[in-house]
PDB file of C-alpha atoms in Angstrom:
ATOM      1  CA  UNK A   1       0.000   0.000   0.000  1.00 50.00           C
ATOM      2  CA  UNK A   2       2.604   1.884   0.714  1.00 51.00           C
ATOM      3  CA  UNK A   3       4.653   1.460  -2.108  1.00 48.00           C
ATOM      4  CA  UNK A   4       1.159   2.023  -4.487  1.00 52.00           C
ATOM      5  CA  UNK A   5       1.052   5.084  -2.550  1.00 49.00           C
ATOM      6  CA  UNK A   6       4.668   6.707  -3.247  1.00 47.00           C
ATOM      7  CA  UNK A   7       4.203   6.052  -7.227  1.00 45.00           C
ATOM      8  CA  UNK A   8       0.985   7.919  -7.370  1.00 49.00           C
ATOM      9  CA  UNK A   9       2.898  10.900  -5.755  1.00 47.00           C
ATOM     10  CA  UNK A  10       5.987  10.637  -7.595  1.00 46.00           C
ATOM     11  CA  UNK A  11       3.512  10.362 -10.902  1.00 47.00           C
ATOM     12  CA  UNK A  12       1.213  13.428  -9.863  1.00 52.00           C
ATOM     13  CA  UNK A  13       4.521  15.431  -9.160  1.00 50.00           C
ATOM     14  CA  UNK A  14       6.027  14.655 -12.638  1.00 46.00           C
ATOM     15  CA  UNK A  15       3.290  15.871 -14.506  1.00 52.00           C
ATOM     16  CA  UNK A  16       2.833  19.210 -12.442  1.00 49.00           C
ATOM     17  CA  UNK A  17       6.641  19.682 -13.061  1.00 56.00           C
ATOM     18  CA  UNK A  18       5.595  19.542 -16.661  1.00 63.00           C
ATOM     19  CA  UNK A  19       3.301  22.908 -16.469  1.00 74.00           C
ATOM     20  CA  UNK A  20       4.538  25.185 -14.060  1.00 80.00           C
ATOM     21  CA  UNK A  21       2.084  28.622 -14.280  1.00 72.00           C
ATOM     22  CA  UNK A  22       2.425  31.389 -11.493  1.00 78.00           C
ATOM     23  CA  UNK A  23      -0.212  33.677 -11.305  1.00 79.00           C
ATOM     24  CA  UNK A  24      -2.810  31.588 -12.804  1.00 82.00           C
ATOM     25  CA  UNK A  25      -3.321  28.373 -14.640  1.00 85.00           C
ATOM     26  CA  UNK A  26      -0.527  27.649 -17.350  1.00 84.00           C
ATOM     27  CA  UNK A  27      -0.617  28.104 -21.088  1.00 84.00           C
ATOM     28  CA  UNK A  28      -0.841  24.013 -22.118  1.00 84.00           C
ATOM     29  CA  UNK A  29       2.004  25.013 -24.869  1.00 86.00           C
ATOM     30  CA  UNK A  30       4.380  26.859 -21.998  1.00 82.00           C
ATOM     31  CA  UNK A  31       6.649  24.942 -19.783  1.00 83.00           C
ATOM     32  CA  UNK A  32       6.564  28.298 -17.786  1.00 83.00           C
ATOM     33  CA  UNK A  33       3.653  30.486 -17.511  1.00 85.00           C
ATOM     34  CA  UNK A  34       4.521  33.601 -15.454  1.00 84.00           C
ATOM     35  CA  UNK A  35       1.122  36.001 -14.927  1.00 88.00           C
ATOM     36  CA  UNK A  36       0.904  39.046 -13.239  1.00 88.00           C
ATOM     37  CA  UNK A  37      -0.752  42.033 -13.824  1.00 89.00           C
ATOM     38  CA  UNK A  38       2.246  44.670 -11.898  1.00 91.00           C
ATOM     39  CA  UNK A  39       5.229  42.913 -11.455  1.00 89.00           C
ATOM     40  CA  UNK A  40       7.814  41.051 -14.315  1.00 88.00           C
ATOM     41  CA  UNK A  41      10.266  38.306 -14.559  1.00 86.00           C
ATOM     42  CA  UNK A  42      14.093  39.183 -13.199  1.00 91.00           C
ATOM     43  CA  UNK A  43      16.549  37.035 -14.797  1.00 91.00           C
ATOM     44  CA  UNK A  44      19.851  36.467 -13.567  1.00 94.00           C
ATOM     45  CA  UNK A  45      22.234  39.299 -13.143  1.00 96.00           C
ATOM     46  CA  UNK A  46      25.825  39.390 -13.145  1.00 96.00           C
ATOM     47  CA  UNK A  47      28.836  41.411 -13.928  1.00 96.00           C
ATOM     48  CA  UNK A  48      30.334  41.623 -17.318  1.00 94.00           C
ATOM     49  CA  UNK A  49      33.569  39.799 -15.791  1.00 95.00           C
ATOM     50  CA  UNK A  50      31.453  37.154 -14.163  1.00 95.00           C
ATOM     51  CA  UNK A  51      29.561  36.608 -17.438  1.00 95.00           C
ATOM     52  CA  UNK A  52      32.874  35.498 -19.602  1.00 94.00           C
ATOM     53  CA  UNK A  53      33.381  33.370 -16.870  1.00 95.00           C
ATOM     54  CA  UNK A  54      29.829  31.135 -17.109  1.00 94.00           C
ATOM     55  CA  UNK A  55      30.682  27.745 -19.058  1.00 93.00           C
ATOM     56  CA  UNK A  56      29.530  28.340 -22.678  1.00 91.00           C
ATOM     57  CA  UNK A  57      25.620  27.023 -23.098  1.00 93.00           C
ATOM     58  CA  UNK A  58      23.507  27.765 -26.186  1.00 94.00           C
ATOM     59  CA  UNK A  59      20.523  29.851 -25.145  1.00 93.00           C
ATOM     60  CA  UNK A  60      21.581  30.867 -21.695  1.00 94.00           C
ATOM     61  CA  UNK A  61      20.439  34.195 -21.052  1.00 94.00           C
ATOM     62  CA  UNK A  62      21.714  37.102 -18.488  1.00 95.00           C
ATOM     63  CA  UNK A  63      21.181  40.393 -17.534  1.00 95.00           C
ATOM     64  CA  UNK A  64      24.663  42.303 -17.641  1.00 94.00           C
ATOM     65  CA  UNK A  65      24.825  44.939 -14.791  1.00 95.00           C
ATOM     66  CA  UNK A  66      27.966  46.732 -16.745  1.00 94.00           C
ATOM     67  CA  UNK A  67      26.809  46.662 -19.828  1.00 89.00           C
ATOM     68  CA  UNK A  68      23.212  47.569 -18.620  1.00 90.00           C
ATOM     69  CA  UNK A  69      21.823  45.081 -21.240  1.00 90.00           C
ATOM     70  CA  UNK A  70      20.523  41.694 -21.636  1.00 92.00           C
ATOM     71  CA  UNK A  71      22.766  39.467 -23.031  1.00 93.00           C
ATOM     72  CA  UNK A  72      22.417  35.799 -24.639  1.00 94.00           C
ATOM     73  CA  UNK A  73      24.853  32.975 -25.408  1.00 94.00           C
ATOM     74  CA  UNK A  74      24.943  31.591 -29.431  1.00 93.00           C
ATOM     75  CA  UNK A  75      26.900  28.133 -28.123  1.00 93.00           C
ATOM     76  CA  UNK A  76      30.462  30.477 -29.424  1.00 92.00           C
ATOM     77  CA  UNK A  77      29.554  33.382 -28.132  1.00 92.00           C
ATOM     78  CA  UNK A  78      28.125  35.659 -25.868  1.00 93.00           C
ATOM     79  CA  UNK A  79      25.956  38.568 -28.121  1.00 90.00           C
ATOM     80  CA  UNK A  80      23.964  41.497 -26.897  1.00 88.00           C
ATOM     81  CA  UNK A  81      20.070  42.000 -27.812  1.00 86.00           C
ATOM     82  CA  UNK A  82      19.956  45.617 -28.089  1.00 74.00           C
ATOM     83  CA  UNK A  83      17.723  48.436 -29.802  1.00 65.00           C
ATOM     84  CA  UNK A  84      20.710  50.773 -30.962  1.00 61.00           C
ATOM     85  CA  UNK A  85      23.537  50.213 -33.309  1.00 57.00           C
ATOM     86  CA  UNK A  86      26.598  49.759 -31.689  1.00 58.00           C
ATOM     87  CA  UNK A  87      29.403  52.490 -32.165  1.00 56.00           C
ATOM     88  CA  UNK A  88      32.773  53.997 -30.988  1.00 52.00           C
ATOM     89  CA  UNK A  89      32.029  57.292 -33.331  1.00 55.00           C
ATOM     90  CA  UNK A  90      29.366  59.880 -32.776  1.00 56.00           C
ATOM     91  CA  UNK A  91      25.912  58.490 -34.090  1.00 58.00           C
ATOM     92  CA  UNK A  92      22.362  59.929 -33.042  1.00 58.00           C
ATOM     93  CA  UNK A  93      19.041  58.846 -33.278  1.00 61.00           C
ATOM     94  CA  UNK A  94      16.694  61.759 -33.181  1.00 60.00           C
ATOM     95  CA  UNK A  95      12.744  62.231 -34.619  1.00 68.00           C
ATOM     96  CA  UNK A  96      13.280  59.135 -36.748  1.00 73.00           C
ATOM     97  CA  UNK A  97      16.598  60.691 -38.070  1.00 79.00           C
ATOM     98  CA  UNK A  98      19.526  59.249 -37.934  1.00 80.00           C
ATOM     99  CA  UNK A  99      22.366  61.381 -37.882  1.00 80.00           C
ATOM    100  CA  UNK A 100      26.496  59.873 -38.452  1.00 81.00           C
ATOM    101  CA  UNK A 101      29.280  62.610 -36.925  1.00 80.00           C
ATOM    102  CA  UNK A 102      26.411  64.991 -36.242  1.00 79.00           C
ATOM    103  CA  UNK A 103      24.219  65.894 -33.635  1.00 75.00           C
ATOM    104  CA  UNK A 104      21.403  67.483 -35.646  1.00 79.00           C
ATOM    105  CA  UNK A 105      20.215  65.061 -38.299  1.00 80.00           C
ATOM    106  CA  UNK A 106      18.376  67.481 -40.734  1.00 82.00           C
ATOM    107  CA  UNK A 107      17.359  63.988 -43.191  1.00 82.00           C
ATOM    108  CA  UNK A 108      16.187  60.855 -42.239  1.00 81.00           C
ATOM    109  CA  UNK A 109      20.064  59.717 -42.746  1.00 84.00           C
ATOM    110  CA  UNK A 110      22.726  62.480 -42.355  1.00 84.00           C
ATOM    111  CA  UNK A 111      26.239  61.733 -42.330  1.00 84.00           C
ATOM    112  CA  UNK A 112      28.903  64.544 -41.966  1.00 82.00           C
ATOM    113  CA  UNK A 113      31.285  63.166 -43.281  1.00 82.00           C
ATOM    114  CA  UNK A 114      32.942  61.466 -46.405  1.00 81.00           C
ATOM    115  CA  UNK A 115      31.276  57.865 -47.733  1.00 78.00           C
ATOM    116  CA  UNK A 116      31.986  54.863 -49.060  1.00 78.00           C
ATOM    117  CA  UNK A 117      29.392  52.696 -50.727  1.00 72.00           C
ATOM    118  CA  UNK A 118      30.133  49.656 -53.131  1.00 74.00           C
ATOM    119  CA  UNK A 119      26.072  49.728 -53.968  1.00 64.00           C
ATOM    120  CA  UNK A 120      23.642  50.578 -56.342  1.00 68.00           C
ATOM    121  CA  UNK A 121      22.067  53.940 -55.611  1.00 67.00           C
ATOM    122  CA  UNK A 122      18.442  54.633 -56.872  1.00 67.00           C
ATOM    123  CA  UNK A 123      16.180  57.441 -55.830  1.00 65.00           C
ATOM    124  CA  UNK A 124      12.377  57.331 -56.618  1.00 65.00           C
ATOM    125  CA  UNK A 125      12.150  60.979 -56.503  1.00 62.00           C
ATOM    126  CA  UNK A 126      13.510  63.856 -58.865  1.00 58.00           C
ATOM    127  CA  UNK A 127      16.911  64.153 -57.134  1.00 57.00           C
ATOM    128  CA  UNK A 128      19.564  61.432 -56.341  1.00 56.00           C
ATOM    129  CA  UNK A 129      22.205  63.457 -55.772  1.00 59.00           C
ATOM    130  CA  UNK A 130      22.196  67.202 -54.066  1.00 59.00           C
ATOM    131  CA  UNK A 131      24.468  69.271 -52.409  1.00 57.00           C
ATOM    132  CA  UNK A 132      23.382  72.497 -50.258  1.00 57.00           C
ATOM    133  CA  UNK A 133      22.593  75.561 -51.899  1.00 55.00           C
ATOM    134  CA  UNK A 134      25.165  77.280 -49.835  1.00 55.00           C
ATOM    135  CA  UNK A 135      27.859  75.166 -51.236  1.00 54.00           C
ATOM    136  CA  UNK A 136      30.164  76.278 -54.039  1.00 48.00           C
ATOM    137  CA  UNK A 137      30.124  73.879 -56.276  1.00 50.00           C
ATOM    138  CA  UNK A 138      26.368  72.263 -56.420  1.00 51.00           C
ATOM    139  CA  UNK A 139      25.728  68.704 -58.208  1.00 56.00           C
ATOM    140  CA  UNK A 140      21.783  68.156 -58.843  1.00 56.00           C
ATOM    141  CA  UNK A 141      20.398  65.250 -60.370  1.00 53.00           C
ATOM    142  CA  UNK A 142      16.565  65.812 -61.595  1.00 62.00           C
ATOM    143  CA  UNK A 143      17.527  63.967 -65.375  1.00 74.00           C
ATOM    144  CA  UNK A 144      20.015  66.709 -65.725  1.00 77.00           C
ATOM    145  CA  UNK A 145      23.543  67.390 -63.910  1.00 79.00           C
ATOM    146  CA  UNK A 146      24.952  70.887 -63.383  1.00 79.00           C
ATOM    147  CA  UNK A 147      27.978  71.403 -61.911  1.00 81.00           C
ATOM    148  CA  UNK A 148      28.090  75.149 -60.305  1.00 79.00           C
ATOM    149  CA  UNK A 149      24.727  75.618 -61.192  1.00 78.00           C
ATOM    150  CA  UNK A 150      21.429  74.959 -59.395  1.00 74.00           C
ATOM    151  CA  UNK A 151      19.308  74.885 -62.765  1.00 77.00           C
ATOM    152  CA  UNK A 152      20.997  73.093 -65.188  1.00 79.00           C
ATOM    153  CA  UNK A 153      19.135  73.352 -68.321  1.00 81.00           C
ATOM    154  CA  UNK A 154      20.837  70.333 -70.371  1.00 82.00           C
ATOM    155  CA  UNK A 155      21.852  66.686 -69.668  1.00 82.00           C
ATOM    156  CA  UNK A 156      25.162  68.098 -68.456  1.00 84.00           C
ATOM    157  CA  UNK A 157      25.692  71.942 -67.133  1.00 83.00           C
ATOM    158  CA  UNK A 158      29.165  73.450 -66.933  1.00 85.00           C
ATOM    159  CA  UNK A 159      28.667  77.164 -65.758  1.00 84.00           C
ATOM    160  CA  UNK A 160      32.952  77.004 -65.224  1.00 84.00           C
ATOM    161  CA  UNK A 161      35.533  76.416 -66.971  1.00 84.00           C
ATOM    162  CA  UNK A 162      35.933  72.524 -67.856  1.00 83.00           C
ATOM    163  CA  UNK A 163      38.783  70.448 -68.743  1.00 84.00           C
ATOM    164  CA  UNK A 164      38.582  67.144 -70.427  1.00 84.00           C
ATOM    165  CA  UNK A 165      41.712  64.975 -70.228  1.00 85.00           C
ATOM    166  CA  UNK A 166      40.880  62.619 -73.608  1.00 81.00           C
ATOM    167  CA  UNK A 167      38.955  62.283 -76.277  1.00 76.00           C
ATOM    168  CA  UNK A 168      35.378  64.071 -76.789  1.00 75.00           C
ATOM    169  CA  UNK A 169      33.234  62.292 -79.387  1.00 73.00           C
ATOM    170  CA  UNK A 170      29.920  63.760 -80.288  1.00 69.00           C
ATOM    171  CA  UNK A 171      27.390  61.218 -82.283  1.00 67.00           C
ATOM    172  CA  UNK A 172      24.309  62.355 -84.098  1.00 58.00           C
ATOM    173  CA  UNK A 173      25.646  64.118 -86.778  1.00 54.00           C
ATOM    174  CA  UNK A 174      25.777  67.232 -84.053  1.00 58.00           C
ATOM    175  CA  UNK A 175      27.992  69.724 -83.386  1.00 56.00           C
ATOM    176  CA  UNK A 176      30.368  70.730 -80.324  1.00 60.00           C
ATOM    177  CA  UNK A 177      30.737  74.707 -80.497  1.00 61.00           C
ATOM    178  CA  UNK A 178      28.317  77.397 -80.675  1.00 60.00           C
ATOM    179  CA  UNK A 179      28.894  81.071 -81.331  1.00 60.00           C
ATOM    180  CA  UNK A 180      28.585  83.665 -78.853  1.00 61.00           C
ATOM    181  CA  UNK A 181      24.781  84.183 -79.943  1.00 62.00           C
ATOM    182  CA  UNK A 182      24.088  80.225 -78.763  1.00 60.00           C
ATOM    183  CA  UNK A 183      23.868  78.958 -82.112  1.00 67.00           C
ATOM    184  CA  UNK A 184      25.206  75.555 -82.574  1.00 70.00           C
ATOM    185  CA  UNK A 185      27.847  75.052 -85.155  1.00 75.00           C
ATOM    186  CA  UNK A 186      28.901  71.795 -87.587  1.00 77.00           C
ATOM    187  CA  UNK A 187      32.133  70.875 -89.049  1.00 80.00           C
ATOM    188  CA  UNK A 188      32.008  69.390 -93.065  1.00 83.00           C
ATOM    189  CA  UNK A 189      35.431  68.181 -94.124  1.00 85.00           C
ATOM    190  CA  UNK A 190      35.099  67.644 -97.741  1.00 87.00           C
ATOM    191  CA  UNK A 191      38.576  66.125 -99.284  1.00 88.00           C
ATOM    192  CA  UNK A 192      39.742  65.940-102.954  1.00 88.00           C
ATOM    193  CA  UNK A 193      42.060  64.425-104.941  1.00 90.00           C
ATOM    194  CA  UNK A 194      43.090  67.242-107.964  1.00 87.00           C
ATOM    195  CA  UNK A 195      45.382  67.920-110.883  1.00 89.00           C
ATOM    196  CA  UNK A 196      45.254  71.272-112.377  1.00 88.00           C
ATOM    197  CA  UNK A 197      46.908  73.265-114.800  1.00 90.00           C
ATOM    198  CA  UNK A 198      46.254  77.043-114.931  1.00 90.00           C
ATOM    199  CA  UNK A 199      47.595  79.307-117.473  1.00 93.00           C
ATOM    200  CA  UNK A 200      48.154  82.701-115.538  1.00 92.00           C
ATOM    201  CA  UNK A 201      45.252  85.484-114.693  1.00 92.00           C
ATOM    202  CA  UNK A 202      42.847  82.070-115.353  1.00 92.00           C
ATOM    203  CA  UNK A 203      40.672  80.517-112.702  1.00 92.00           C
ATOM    204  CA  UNK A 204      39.002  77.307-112.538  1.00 91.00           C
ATOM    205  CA  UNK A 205      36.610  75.756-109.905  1.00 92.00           C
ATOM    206  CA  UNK A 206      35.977  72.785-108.557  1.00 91.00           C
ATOM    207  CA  UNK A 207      32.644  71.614-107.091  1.00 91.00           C
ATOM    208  CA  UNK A 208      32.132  70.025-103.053  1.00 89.00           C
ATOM    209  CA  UNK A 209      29.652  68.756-101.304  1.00 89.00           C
ATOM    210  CA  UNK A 210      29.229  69.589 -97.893  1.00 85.00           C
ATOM    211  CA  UNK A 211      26.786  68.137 -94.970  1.00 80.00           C
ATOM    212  CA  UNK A 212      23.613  69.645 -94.658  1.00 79.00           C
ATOM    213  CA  UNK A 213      23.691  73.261 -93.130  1.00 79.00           C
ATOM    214  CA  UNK A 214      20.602  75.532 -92.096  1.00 78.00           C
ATOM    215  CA  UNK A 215      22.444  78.192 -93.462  1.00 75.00           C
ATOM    216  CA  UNK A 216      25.397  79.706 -95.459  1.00 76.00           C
ATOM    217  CA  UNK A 217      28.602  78.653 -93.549  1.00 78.00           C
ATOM    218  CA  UNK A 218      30.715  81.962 -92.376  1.00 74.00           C
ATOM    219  CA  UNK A 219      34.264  79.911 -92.253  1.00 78.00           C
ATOM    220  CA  UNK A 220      35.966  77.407 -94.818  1.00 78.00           C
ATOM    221  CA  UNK A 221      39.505  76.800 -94.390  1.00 81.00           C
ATOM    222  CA  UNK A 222      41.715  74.576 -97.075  1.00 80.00           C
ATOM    223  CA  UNK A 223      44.858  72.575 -96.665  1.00 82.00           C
ATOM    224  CA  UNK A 224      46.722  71.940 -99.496  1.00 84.00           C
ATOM    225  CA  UNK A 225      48.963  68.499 -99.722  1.00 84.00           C
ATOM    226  CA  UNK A 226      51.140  68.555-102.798  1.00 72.00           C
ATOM    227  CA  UNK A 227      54.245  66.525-104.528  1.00 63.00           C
ATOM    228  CA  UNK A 228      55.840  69.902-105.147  1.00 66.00           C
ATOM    229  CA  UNK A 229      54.827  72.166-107.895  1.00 73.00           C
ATOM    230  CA  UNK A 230      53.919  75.904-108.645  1.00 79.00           C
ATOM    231  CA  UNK A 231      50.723  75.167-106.194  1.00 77.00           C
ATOM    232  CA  UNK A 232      52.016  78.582-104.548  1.00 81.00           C
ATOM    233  CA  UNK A 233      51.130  80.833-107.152  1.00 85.00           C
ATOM    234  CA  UNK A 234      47.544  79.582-107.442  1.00 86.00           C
ATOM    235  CA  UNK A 235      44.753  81.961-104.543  1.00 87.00           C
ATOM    236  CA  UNK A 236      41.807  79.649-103.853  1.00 85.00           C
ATOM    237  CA  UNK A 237      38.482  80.788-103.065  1.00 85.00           C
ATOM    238  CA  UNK A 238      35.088  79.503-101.555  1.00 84.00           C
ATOM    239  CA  UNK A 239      32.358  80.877-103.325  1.00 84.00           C
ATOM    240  CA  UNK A 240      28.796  79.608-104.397  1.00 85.00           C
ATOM    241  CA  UNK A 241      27.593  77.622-100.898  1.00 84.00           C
ATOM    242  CA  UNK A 242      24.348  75.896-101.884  1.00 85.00           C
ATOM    243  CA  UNK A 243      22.559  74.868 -98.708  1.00 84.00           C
ATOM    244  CA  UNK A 244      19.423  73.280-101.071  1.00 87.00           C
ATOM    245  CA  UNK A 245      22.316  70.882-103.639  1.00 89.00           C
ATOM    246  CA  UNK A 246      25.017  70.996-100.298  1.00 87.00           C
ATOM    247  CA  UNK A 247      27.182  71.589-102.411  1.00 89.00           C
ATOM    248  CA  UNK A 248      29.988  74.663-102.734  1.00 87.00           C
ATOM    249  CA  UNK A 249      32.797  75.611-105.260  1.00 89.00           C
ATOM    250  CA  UNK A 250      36.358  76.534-105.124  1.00 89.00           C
ATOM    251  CA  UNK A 251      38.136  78.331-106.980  1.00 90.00           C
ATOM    252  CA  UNK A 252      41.714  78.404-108.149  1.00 90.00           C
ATOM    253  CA  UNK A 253      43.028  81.530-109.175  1.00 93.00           C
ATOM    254  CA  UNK A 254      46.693  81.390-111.047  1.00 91.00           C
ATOM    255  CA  UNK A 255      47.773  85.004-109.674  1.00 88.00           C
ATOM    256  CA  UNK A 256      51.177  84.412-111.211  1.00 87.00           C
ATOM    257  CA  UNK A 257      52.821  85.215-114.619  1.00 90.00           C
ATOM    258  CA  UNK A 258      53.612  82.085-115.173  1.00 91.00           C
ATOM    259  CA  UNK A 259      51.581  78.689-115.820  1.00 91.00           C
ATOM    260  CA  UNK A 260      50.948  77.055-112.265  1.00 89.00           C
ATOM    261  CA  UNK A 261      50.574  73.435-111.969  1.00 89.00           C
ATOM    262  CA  UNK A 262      48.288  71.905-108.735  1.00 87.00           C
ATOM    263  CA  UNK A 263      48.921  68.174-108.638  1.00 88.00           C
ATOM    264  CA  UNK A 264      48.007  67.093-104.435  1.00 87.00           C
ATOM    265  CA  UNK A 265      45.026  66.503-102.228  1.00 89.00           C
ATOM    266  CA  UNK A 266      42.996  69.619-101.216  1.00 87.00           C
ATOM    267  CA  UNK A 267      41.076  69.152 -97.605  1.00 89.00           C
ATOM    268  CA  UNK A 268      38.786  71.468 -96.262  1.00 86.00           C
ATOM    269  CA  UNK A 269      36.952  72.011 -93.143  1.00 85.00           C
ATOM    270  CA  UNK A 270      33.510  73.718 -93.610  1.00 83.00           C
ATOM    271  CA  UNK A 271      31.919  75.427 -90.627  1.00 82.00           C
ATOM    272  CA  UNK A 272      28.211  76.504 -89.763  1.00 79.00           C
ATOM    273  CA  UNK A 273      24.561  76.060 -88.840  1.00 77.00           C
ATOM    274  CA  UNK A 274      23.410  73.016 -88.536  1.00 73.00           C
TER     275      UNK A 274
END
C-alpha cells in the first residue's frame, strides 16, 4: 500500500513539473507560464567579468549589470540584444533621423562626413544626388547634372571652366561649339584628290559637297597636300555655298605670270549652322 502510494505521488509530481504557471493556470504550450498584472520576470544578473566566466551554453540568457543590457549565449559566443547600433564614433538617433558625426540630423540619414558605398544607388524621386545651396560647387540630379549651377538646363551643365583629359566624341551628326549668340555650329570636311593646270590670270573651280547646313557657312579653311609644284602661285576661293544641292565651289586663281601646276590633295573644313 505503501509502495502504491509513493508512485501515485511521484507520478502526480512529474506531470505538475511539466506545467509550471504562477499567477494563474498555465498556457498548455508553456513549460513556464509567469502572470501578473504589476510585477515582471528578473533574470539572472551578473557582472560583465562574471559573465565570460559562465561555461559556454547555447541559449543561456543574463542580464549584464555593466553593460546595462541583456545578453544571450549563441553556443560560441556571448551577443547582446539591443535596440541601438553599436558604435565607438558619434551616431544619433533623433525624430526618426539618424544622424552619423552629427548631432542634428536634418534627413532621415545624415552623415557629416565622407562615404563609401560599393552599392547601387536609386532614388524614386527627382533628385539622387544634391548638395546644399550654400555650397560652391552644387551637383543636382533631376535627369540633368549641373555642376556650379542649381538649374541646369541640359543633360550636363558646366557654368565654369571645364577640362577634359581625352577624347570628346559627339554622335548624331551634331555639333560641339556654338557662337557667342548660342547657335550651334557643324564641321564638313570635304577632301579631294586634284590635278590642275592654270595658265596665268585664269581661274578654274571645282565643285564640293558639304553636310547639310541651315544656313550659309561663315568659315571654310583649305589645306593643301602637294608633290611639289607651282601650287604657290595659285589663290583659292570659296564661293557659291548651296545649302538646297550641299554643295559649294572653289576656286583656283593662277595670280602668277607664269603657268601654275596643282597636282596634291585639297582638304577642307567647312563650318556653320546646322
Amino acid at each position: 500500500m505503501k509502495l502504491s502510494l509513493l508512485l501515485l505521488l511521484l507520478v502526480s509530481s512529474l506531470r505538475a513539473v511539466a506545467q509550471i504557471g504562477l499567477g494563474g493556470t498555465p498556457n498548455p504550450n508553456a513549460v513556464l507560464d509567469l502572470k501578473s498584472p504589476n510585477k515582471g520576470l528578473l533574470i539572472p544578473r551578473t557582472s560583465t567579468t562574471t559573465r565570460q566566466t559562465i561555461p559556454p551554453v547555447k541559449g543561456l540568457m543574463v542580464y549584464d549589470t555593466t553593460q546595462s543590457s541583456f545578453w544571450y549565449h549563441t553556443g560560441a559566443v556571448w551577443r547582446e540584444i539591443t535596440d541601438k547600433w553599436q558604435t565607438n564614433g558619434s551616431v544619433l538617433f533623433s525624430n526618426n533621423w539618424i544622424g552619423i558625426q552629427t548631432n542634428s540630423p536634418a534627413y532621415a540619414l545624415d552623415v557629416g562626413g565622407s562615404v563609401r558605398a560599393q552599392l547601387n544607388l536609386r532614388s524614386d524621386n527627382d533628385a539622387l544626388i544634391e548638395r546644399d545651396v550654400h555650397a560652391k560647387n552644387n551637383l543636382y540630379a533631376y535627369n540633368r547634372v549641373g555642376i556650379g549651377t542649381l538649374s541646369p538646363t541640359q543633360p550636363l551643365d558646366v557654368v565654369g571652366n571645364a577640362r577634359i583629359s581625352e577624347n570628346l566624341q559627339v554622335n548624331g551628326n551634331f555639333g560641339i561649339v556654338r557662337s557667342n549668340s548660342s547657335t550651334q555650329l557643324k564641321m564638313s570636311l570635304p577632301s579631294g584628290n586634284l590635278i590642275l593646270t592654270l595658265q596665268p590670270n585664269v581661274f578654274f573651280d571645282v565643285t564640293f559637297n558639304m553636310t547639310t547646313f541651315t544656313g550659309t557657312p561663315r568659315v571654310s579653311i583649305a589645306q593643301v597636300v602637294s608633290t611639289g609644284n607651282t601650287w604657290h602661285q595659285i589663290i583659292l576661293t570659296v564661293h557659291d555655298v548651296n545649302t538646297t544641292t550641299n554643295t559649294f565651289k572653289v576656286r583656283f586663281y593662277n595670280a602668277g605670270n607664269s603657268t601654275a601646276v596643282f597636282d596634291g590633295t585639297l582638304n577642307l573644313m567647312v563650318v556653320g549652322q546646322p
